[in-house]
PDB file of C-alpha atoms in Angstrom:
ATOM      1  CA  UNK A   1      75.994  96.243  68.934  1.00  0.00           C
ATOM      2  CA  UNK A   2      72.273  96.421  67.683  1.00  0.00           C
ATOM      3  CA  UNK A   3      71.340  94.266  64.541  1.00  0.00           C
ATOM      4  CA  UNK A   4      69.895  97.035  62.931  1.00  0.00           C
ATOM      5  CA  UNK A   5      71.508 100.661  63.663  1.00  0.00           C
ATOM      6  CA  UNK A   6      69.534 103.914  62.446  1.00  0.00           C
ATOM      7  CA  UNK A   7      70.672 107.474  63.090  1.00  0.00           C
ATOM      8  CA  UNK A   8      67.431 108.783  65.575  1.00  0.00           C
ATOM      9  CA  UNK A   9      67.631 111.840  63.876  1.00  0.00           C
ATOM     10  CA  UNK A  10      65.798 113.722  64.107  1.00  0.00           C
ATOM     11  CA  UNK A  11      65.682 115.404  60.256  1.00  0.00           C
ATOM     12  CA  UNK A  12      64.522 119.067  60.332  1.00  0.00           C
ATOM     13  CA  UNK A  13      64.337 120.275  56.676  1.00  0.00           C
ATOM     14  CA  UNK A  14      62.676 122.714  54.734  1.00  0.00           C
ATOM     15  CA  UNK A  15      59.546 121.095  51.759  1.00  0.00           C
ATOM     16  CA  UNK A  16      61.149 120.477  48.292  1.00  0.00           C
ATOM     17  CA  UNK A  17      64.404 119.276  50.319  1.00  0.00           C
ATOM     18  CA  UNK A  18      65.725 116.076  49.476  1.00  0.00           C
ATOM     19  CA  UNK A  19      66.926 114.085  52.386  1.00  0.00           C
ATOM     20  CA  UNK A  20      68.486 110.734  52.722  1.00  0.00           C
ATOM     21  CA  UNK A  21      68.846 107.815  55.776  1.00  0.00           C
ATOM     22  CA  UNK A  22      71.254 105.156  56.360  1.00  0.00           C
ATOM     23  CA  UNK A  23      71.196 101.985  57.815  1.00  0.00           C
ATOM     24  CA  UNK A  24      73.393  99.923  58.850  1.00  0.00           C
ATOM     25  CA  UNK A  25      72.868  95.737  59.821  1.00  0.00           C
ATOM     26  CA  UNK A  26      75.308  93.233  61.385  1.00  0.00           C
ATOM     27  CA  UNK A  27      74.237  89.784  60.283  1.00  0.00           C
ATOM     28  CA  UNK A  28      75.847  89.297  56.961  1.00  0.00           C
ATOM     29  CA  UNK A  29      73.237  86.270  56.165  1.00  0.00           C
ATOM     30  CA  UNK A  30      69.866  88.799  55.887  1.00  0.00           C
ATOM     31  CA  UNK A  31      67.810  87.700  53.135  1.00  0.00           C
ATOM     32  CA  UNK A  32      65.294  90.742  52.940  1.00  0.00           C
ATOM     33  CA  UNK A  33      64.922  94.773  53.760  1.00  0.00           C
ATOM     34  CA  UNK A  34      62.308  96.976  54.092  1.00  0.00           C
ATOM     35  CA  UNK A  35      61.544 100.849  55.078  1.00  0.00           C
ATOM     36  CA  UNK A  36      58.563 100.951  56.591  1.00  0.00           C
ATOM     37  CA  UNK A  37      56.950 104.351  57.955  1.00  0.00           C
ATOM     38  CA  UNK A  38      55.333 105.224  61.280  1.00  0.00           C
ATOM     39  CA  UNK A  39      53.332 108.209  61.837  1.00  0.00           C
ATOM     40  CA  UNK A  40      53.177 109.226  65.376  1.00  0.00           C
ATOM     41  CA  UNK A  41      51.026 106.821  67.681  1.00  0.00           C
ATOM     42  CA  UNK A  42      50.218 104.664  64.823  1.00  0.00           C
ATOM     43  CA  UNK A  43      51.222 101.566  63.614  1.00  0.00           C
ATOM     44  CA  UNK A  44      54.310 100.736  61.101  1.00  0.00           C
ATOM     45  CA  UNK A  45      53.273 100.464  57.515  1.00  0.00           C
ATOM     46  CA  UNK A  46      55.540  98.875  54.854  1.00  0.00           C
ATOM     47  CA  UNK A  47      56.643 101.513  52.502  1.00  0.00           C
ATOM     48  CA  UNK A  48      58.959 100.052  50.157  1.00  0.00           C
ATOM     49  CA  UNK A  49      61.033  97.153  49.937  1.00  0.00           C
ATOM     50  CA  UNK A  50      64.121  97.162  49.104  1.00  0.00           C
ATOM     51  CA  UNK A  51      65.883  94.989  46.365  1.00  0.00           C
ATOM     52  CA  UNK A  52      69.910  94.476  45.350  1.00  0.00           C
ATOM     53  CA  UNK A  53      69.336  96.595  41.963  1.00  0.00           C
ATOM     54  CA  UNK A  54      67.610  99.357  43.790  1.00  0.00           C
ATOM     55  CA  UNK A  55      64.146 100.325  43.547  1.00  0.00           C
ATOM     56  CA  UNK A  56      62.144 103.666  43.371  1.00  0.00           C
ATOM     57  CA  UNK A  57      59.086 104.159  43.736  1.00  0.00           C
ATOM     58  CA  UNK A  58      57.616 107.627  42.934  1.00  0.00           C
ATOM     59  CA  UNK A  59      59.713 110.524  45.286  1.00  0.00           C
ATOM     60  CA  UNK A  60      61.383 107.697  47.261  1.00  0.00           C
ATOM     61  CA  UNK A  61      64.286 106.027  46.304  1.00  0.00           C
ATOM     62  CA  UNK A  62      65.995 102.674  48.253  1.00  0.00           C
ATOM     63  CA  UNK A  63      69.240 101.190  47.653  1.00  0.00           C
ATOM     64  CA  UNK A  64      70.997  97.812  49.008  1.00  0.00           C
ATOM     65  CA  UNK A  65      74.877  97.419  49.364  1.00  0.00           C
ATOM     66  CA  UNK A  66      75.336  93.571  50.773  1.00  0.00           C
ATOM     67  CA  UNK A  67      78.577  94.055  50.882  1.00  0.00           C
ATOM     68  CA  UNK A  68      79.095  97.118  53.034  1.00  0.00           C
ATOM     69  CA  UNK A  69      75.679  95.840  55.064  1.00  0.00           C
ATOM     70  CA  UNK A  70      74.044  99.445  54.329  1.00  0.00           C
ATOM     71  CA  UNK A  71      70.634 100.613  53.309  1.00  0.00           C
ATOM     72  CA  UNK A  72      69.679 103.577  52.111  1.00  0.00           C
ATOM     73  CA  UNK A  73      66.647 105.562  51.648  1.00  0.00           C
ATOM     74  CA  UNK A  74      66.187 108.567  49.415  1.00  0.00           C
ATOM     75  CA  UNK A  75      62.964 110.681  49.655  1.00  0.00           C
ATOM     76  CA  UNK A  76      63.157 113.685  46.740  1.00  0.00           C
ATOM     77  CA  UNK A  77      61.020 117.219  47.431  1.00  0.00           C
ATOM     78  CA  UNK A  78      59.848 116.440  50.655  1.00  0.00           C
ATOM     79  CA  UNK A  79      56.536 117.200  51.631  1.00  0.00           C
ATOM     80  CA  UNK A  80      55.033 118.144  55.266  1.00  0.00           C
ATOM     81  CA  UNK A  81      53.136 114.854  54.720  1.00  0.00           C
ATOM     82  CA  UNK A  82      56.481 113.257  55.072  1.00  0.00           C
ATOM     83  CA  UNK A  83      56.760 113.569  58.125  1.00  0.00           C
ATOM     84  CA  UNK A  84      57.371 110.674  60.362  1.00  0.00           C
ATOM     85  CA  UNK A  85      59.360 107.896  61.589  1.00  0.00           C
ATOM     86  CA  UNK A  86      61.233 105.724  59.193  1.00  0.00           C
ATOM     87  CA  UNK A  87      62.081 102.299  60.512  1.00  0.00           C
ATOM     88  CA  UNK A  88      65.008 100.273  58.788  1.00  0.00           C
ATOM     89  CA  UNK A  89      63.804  96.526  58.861  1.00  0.00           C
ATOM     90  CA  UNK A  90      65.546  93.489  57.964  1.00  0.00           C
ATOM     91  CA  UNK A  91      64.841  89.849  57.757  1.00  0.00           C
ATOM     92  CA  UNK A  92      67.947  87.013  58.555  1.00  0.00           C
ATOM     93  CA  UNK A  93      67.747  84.493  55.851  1.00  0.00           C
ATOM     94  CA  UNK A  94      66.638  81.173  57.990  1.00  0.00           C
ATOM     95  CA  UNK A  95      64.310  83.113  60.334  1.00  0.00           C
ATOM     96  CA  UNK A  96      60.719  84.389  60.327  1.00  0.00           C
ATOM     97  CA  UNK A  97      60.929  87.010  61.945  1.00  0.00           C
ATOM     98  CA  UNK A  98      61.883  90.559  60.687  1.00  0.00           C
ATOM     99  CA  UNK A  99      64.484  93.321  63.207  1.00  0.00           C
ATOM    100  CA  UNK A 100      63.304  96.083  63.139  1.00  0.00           C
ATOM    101  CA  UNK A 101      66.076  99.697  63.544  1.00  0.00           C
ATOM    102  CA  UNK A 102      64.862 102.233  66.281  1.00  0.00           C
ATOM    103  CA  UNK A 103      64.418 104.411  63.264  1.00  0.00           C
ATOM    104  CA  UNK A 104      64.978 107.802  62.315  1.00  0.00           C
ATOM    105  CA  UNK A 105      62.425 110.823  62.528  1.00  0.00           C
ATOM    106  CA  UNK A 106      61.969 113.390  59.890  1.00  0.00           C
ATOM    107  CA  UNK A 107      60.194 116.666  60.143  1.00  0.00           C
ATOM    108  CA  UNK A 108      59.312 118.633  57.092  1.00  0.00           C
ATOM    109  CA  UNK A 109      58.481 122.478  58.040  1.00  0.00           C
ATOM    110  CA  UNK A 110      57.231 124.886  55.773  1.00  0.00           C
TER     111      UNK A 110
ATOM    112  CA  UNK B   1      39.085  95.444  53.885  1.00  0.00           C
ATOM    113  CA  UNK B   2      41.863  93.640  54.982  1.00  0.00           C
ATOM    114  CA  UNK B   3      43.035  94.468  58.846  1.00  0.00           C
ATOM    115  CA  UNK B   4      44.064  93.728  62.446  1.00  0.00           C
ATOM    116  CA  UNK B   5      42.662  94.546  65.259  1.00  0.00           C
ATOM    117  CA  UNK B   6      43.282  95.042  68.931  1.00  0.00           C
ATOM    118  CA  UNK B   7      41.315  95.537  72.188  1.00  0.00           C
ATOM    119  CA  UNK B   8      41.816  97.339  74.017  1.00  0.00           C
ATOM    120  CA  UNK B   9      43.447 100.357  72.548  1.00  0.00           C
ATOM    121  CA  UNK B  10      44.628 102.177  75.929  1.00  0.00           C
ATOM    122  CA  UNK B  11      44.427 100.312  79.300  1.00  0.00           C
ATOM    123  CA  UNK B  12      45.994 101.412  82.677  1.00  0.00           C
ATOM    124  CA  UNK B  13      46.021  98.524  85.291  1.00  0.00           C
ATOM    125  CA  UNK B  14      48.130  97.906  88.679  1.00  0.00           C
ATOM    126  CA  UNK B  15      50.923  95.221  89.065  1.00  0.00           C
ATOM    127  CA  UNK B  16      49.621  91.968  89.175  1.00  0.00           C
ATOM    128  CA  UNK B  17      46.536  92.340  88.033  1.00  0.00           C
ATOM    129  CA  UNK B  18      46.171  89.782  84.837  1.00  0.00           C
ATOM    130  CA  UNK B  19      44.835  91.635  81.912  1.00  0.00           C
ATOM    131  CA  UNK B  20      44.633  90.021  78.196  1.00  0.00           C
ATOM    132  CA  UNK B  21      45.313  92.097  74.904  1.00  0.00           C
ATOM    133  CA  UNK B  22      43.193  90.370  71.603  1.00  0.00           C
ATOM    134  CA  UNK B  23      44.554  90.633  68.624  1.00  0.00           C
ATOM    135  CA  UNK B  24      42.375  89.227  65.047  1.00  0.00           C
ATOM    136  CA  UNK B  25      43.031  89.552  61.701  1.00  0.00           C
ATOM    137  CA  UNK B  26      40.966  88.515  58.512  1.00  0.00           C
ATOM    138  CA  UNK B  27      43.435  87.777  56.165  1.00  0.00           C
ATOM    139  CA  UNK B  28      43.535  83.828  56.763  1.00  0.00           C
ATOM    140  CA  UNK B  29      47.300  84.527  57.432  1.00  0.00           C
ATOM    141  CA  UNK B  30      48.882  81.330  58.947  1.00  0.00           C
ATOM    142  CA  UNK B  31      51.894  83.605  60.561  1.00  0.00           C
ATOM    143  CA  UNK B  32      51.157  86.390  63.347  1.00  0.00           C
ATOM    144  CA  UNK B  33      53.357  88.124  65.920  1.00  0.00           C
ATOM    145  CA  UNK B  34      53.340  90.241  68.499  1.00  0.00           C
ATOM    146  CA  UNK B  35      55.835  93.536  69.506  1.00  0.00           C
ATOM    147  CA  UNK B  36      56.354  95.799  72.017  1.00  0.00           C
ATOM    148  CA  UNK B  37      57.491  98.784  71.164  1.00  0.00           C
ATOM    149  CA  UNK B  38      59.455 101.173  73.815  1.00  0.00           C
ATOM    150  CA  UNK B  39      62.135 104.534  73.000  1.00  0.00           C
ATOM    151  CA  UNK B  40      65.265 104.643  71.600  1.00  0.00           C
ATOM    152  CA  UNK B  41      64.644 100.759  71.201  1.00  0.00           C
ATOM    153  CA  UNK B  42      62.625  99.915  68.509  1.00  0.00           C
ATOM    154  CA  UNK B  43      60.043  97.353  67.638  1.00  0.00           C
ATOM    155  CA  UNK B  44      61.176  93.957  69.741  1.00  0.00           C
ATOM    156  CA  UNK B  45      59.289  90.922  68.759  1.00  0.00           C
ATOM    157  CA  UNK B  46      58.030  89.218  71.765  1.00  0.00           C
ATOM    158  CA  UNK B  47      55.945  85.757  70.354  1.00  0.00           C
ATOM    159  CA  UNK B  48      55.202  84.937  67.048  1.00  0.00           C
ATOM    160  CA  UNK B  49      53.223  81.932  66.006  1.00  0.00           C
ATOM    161  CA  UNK B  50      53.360  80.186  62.269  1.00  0.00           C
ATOM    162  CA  UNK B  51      50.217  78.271  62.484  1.00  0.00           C
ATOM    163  CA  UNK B  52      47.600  77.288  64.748  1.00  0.00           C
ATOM    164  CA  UNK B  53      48.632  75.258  67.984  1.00  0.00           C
ATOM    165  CA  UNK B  54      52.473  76.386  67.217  1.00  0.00           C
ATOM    166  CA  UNK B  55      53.883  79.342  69.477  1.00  0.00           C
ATOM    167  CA  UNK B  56      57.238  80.345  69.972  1.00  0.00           C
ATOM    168  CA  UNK B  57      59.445  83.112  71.872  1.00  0.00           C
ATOM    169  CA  UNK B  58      60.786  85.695  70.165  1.00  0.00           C
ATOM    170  CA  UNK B  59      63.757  88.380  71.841  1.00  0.00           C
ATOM    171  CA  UNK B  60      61.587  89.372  75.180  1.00  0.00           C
ATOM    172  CA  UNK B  61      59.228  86.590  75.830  1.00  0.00           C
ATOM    173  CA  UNK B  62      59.805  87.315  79.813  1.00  0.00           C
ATOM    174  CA  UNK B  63      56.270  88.135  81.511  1.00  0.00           C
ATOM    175  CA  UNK B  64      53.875  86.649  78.327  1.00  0.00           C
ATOM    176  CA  UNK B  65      52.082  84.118  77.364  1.00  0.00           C
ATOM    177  CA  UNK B  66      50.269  83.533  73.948  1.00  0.00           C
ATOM    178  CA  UNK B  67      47.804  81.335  72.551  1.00  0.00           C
ATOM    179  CA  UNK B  68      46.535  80.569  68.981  1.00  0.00           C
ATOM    180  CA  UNK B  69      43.413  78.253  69.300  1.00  0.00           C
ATOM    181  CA  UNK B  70      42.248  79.586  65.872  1.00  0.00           C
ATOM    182  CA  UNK B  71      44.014  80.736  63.075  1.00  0.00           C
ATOM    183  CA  UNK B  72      42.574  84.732  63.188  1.00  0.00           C
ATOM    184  CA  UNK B  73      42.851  85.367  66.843  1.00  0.00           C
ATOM    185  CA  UNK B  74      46.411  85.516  68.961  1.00  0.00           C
ATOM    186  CA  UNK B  75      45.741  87.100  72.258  1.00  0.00           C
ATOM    187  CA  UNK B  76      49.055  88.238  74.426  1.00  0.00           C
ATOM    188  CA  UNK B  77      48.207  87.328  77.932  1.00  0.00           C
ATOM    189  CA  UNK B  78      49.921  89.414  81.058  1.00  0.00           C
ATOM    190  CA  UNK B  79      49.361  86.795  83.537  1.00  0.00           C
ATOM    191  CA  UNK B  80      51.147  89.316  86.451  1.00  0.00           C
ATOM    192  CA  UNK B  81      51.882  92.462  85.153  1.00  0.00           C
ATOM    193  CA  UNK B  82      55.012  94.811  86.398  1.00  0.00           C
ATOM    194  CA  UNK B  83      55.623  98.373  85.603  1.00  0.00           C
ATOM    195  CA  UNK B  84      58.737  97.418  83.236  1.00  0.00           C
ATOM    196  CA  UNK B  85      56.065  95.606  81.357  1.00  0.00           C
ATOM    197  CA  UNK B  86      54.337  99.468  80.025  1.00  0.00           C
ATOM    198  CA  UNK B  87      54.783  99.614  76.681  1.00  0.00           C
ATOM    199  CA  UNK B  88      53.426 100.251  73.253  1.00  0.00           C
ATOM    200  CA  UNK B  89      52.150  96.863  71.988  1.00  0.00           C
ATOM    201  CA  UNK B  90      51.437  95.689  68.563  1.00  0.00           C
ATOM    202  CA  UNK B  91      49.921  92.873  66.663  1.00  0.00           C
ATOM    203  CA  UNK B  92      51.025  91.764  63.233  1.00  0.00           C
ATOM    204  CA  UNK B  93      49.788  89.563  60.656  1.00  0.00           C
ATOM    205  CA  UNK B  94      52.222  88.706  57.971  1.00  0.00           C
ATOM    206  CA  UNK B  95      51.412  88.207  54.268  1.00  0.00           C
ATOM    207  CA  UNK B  96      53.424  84.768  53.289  1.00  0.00           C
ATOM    208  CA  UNK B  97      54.369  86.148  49.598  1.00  0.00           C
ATOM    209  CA  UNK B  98      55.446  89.392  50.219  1.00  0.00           C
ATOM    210  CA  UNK B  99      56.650  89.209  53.727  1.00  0.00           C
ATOM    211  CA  UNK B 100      54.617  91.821  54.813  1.00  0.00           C
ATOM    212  CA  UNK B 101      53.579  92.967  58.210  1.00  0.00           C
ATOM    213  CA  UNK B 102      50.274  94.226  58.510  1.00  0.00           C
ATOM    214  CA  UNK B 103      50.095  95.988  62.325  1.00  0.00           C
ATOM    215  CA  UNK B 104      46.910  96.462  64.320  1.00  0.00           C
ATOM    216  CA  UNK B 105      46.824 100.129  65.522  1.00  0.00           C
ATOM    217  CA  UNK B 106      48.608  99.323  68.710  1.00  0.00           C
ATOM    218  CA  UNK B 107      47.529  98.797  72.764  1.00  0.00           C
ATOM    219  CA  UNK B 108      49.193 101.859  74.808  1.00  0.00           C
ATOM    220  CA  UNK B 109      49.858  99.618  78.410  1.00  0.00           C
ATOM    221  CA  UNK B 110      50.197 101.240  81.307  1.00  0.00           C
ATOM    222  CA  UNK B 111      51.089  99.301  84.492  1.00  0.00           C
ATOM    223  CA  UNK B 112      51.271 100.881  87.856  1.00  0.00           C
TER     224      UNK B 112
END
Protein backbone atom coordinates (compact mmCIF):
# COMPACT_ATOMS: atom_id res chain seq x y z
CA UNK A 1 0.00 0.00 0.00
CA UNK A 2 1.45 3.54 -0.89
CA UNK A 3 1.97 6.06 2.07
CA UNK A 4 0.21 8.58 0.39
CA UNK A 5 -2.82 7.44 -2.03
CA UNK A 6 -4.42 10.14 -4.49
CA UNK A 7 -7.16 9.39 -7.00
CA UNK A 8 -5.01 10.19 -10.62
CA UNK A 9 -7.96 11.64 -11.82
CA UNK A 10 -8.06 13.06 -14.04
CA UNK A 11 -10.91 16.02 -13.16
CA UNK A 12 -12.66 17.32 -16.32
CA UNK A 13 -15.06 20.12 -15.23
CA UNK A 14 -16.64 22.99 -16.57
CA UNK A 15 -15.12 27.03 -14.95
CA UNK A 16 -17.25 28.17 -11.93
CA UNK A 17 -17.39 24.29 -10.91
CA UNK A 18 -16.40 23.47 -7.59
CA UNK A 19 -14.41 20.34 -7.29
CA UNK A 20 -12.91 18.52 -4.43
CA UNK A 21 -9.74 15.76 -3.87
CA UNK A 22 -9.08 13.26 -1.31
CA UNK A 23 -6.24 11.86 0.16
CA UNK A 24 -5.65 9.29 1.95
CA UNK A 25 -2.09 8.41 4.25
CA UNK A 26 -1.10 5.24 6.16
CA UNK A 27 1.32 6.27 8.87
CA UNK A 28 -0.83 7.33 11.72
CA UNK A 29 2.34 9.31 13.34
CA UNK A 30 2.46 12.27 10.33
CA UNK A 31 3.11 15.47 11.86
CA UNK A 32 2.44 17.83 8.77
CA UNK A 33 0.33 18.10 5.22
CA UNK A 34 0.52 20.05 2.40
CA UNK A 35 -1.17 20.47 -1.27
CA UNK A 36 1.19 21.58 -3.37
CA UNK A 37 0.48 22.28 -7.25
CA UNK A 38 2.38 21.28 -10.38
CA UNK A 39 1.79 22.75 -13.66
CA UNK A 40 2.85 20.58 -16.44
CA UNK A 41 6.77 20.19 -16.83
CA UNK A 42 7.36 22.42 -13.97
CA UNK A 43 8.29 22.10 -10.64
CA UNK A 44 5.89 21.50 -7.41
CA UNK A 45 5.00 24.66 -5.61
CA UNK A 46 3.52 24.63 -2.07
CA UNK A 47 0.02 25.83 -2.24
CA UNK A 48 -1.43 25.58 1.05
CA UNK A 49 -0.79 23.83 4.10
CA UNK A 50 -2.97 22.20 5.78
CA UNK A 51 -3.81 22.51 9.59
CA UNK A 52 -6.27 20.26 12.11
CA UNK A 53 -8.93 23.29 12.24
CA UNK A 54 -8.93 23.66 8.53
CA UNK A 55 -7.69 26.44 6.59
CA UNK A 56 -8.85 28.46 3.47
CA UNK A 57 -7.24 30.46 1.70
CA UNK A 58 -9.09 32.55 -0.95
CA UNK A 59 -11.15 29.85 -3.56
CA UNK A 60 -9.30 26.91 -1.95
CA UNK A 61 -10.31 25.25 0.95
CA UNK A 62 -8.14 22.22 2.97
CA UNK A 63 -9.31 20.11 5.67
CA UNK A 64 -7.43 17.44 8.06
CA UNK A 65 -9.25 14.37 9.67
CA UNK A 66 -6.28 12.54 11.87
CA UNK A 67 -8.43 10.21 12.73
CA UNK A 68 -9.78 8.80 9.49
CA UNK A 69 -6.00 9.67 7.94
CA UNK A 70 -7.81 11.85 5.09
CA UNK A 71 -7.10 15.15 3.47
CA UNK A 72 -9.09 17.07 1.60
CA UNK A 73 -8.88 19.84 -0.78
CA UNK A 74 -11.66 22.12 -1.90
CA UNK A 75 -11.10 24.56 -4.84
CA UNK A 76 -14.58 26.84 -5.32
CA UNK A 77 -15.39 28.40 -9.12
CA UNK A 78 -12.69 26.91 -10.82
CA UNK A 79 -10.83 28.72 -13.23
CA UNK A 80 -8.91 27.44 -16.54
CA UNK A 81 -5.86 28.70 -14.59
CA UNK A 82 -6.56 25.84 -12.30
CA UNK A 83 -5.51 23.60 -14.13
CA UNK A 84 -2.88 21.22 -13.04
CA UNK A 85 -1.60 18.57 -10.92
CA UNK A 86 -2.34 18.56 -7.26
CA UNK A 87 0.07 16.57 -5.17
CA UNK A 88 -1.06 15.37 -1.57
CA UNK A 89 2.18 15.65 0.65
CA UNK A 90 2.79 14.59 4.05
CA UNK A 91 5.54 14.72 6.54
CA UNK A 92 6.01 11.56 9.38
CA UNK A 93 6.56 13.20 12.65
CA UNK A 94 10.42 12.05 13.44
CA UNK A 95 11.56 12.39 9.79
CA UNK A 96 12.78 15.14 7.46
CA UNK A 97 11.65 14.25 4.72
CA UNK A 98 8.14 14.93 3.21
CA UNK A 99 5.95 11.74 0.81
CA UNK A 100 4.75 13.02 -1.63
CA UNK A 101 0.92 11.27 -3.40
CA UNK A 102 1.19 10.62 -7.26
CA UNK A 103 -1.41 13.31 -7.33
CA UNK A 104 -4.45 14.04 -9.05
CA UNK A 105 -4.90 16.14 -12.37
CA UNK A 106 -7.58 18.64 -12.94
CA UNK A 107 -8.63 20.20 -16.17
CA UNK A 108 -10.86 23.20 -16.24
CA UNK A 109 -12.51 23.68 -19.90
CA UNK A 110 -14.46 26.47 -20.88
CA UNK B 1 14.89 36.57 -5.50
CA UNK B 2 15.00 33.58 -3.71
CA UNK B 3 15.56 30.21 -6.01
CA UNK B 4 17.14 26.91 -7.09
CA UNK B 5 18.71 26.10 -9.81
CA UNK B 6 19.73 23.21 -11.99
CA UNK B 7 22.05 22.45 -14.95
CA UNK B 8 21.40 21.10 -17.09
CA UNK B 9 17.75 21.36 -17.82
CA UNK B 10 17.42 18.46 -20.58
CA UNK B 11 20.36 16.03 -21.19
CA UNK B 12 20.29 12.75 -23.27
CA UNK B 13 23.42 10.53 -22.62
CA UNK B 14 24.19 6.62 -23.24
CA UNK B 15 24.55 3.98 -20.40
CA UNK B 16 27.54 4.37 -18.60
CA UNK B 17 28.54 7.41 -19.45
CA UNK B 18 28.98 9.50 -15.93
CA UNK B 19 27.15 12.72 -16.17
CA UNK B 20 26.62 15.19 -12.99
CA UNK B 21 23.31 17.25 -12.39
CA UNK B 22 24.15 20.78 -10.12
CA UNK B 23 21.80 21.89 -8.10
CA UNK B 24 22.34 25.70 -5.93
CA UNK B 25 20.19 27.56 -4.03
CA UNK B 26 20.59 31.08 -2.30
CA UNK B 27 18.57 30.82 0.52
CA UNK B 28 21.43 29.78 3.10
CA UNK B 29 19.10 26.73 3.70
CA UNK B 30 21.03 24.11 5.80
CA UNK B 31 18.51 21.17 4.43
CA UNK B 32 18.37 20.18 0.54
CA UNK B 33 17.13 17.09 -1.30
CA UNK B 34 16.93 15.64 -4.29
CA UNK B 35 13.74 13.63 -6.28
CA UNK B 36 13.09 11.86 -9.13
CA UNK B 37 10.04 12.05 -10.38
CA UNK B 38 8.54 9.17 -12.83
CA UNK B 39 4.35 8.29 -13.77
CA UNK B 40 1.82 7.03 -11.84
CA UNK B 41 4.60 7.19 -9.03
CA UNK B 42 5.08 10.36 -7.70
CA UNK B 43 7.88 12.44 -6.36
CA UNK B 44 10.48 9.71 -4.61
CA UNK B 45 13.15 11.31 -2.59
CA UNK B 46 16.42 9.90 -3.53
CA UNK B 47 19.29 11.87 -1.04
CA UNK B 48 18.73 14.55 1.12
CA UNK B 49 21.40 16.26 3.12
CA UNK B 50 20.75 18.47 6.54
CA UNK B 51 23.95 20.30 6.57
CA UNK B 52 27.18 20.48 4.99
CA UNK B 53 29.45 17.24 5.06
CA UNK B 54 26.11 15.18 6.18
CA UNK B 55 24.37 13.04 3.32
CA UNK B 56 21.99 10.44 3.63
CA UNK B 57 19.74 7.96 1.41
CA UNK B 58 16.44 8.53 1.02
CA UNK B 59 13.70 5.64 -0.71
CA UNK B 60 15.84 5.04 -4.16
CA UNK B 61 19.38 5.89 -3.42
CA UNK B 62 20.41 2.85 -5.96
CA UNK B 63 22.69 4.33 -8.90
CA UNK B 64 23.59 8.01 -6.97
CA UNK B 65 25.88 9.60 -5.29
CA UNK B 66 25.73 13.15 -3.67
CA UNK B 67 27.98 15.56 -2.25
CA UNK B 68 27.57 18.80 -0.19
CA UNK B 69 31.07 20.49 0.09
CA UNK B 70 29.26 23.86 0.58
CA UNK B 71 26.17 24.68 2.01
CA UNK B 72 24.37 26.19 -1.53
CA UNK B 73 25.49 23.58 -3.94
CA UNK B 74 24.31 19.60 -3.83
CA UNK B 75 25.17 18.05 -7.10
CA UNK B 76 23.50 14.36 -7.84
CA UNK B 77 26.23 12.43 -9.48
CA UNK B 78 25.30 9.36 -12.07
CA UNK B 79 28.53 7.69 -11.77
CA UNK B 80 27.17 4.77 -14.54
CA UNK B 81 24.03 5.58 -15.82
CA UNK B 82 21.22 2.83 -17.00
CA UNK B 83 18.11 3.44 -18.91
CA UNK B 84 15.85 2.70 -15.66
CA UNK B 85 17.74 5.64 -14.34
CA UNK B 86 15.53 8.33 -17.08
CA UNK B 87 13.62 10.33 -15.14
CA UNK B 88 12.38 13.73 -14.22
CA UNK B 89 14.80 15.03 -11.54
CA UNK B 90 14.41 17.72 -9.05
CA UNK B 91 16.29 19.71 -6.53
CA UNK B 92 14.79 21.12 -3.36
CA UNK B 93 15.79 23.45 -0.80
CA UNK B 94 13.70 23.43 2.29
CA UNK B 95 12.78 26.48 4.41
CA UNK B 96 13.47 25.23 8.25
CA UNK B 97 10.28 27.27 9.69
CA UNK B 98 7.77 26.54 7.40
CA UNK B 99 8.83 23.25 6.04
CA UNK B 100 8.76 24.33 2.73
CA UNK B 101 10.17 22.90 -0.42
CA UNK B 102 11.38 25.24 -2.80
CA UNK B 103 12.08 23.00 -6.30
CA UNK B 104 14.53 23.97 -9.01
CA UNK B 105 12.68 23.73 -12.39
CA UNK B 106 13.68 20.16 -12.89
CA UNK B 107 16.54 18.08 -15.20
CA UNK B 108 14.48 15.92 -17.93
CA UNK B 109 17.27 12.66 -18.05
CA UNK B 110 17.33 10.66 -20.72
CA UNK B 111 19.60 7.57 -20.74
CA UNK B 112 20.00 5.36 -23.71
Amino acid sequence: RKEVEQDPGPFNVPEGATVAFNCTYSNSASQSFFWYRQDCRKEPKLLMSVYSSGNEDGRFTAQLNRASQYISLLIRDSKLSDSATYLCVVKPRGYNKLIFGAGTRLAVHP
Amino acid sequence: EAQVTQNPRYLITVTGKKLTVTCSQNMNHEYMSWYRQDPGLGLRQIYYSMNVEVTDKGDVPEGYKVSRKEKRNFPLILESPSPNQTSLYFCASVSPLADTQYFGPGTRLTVL
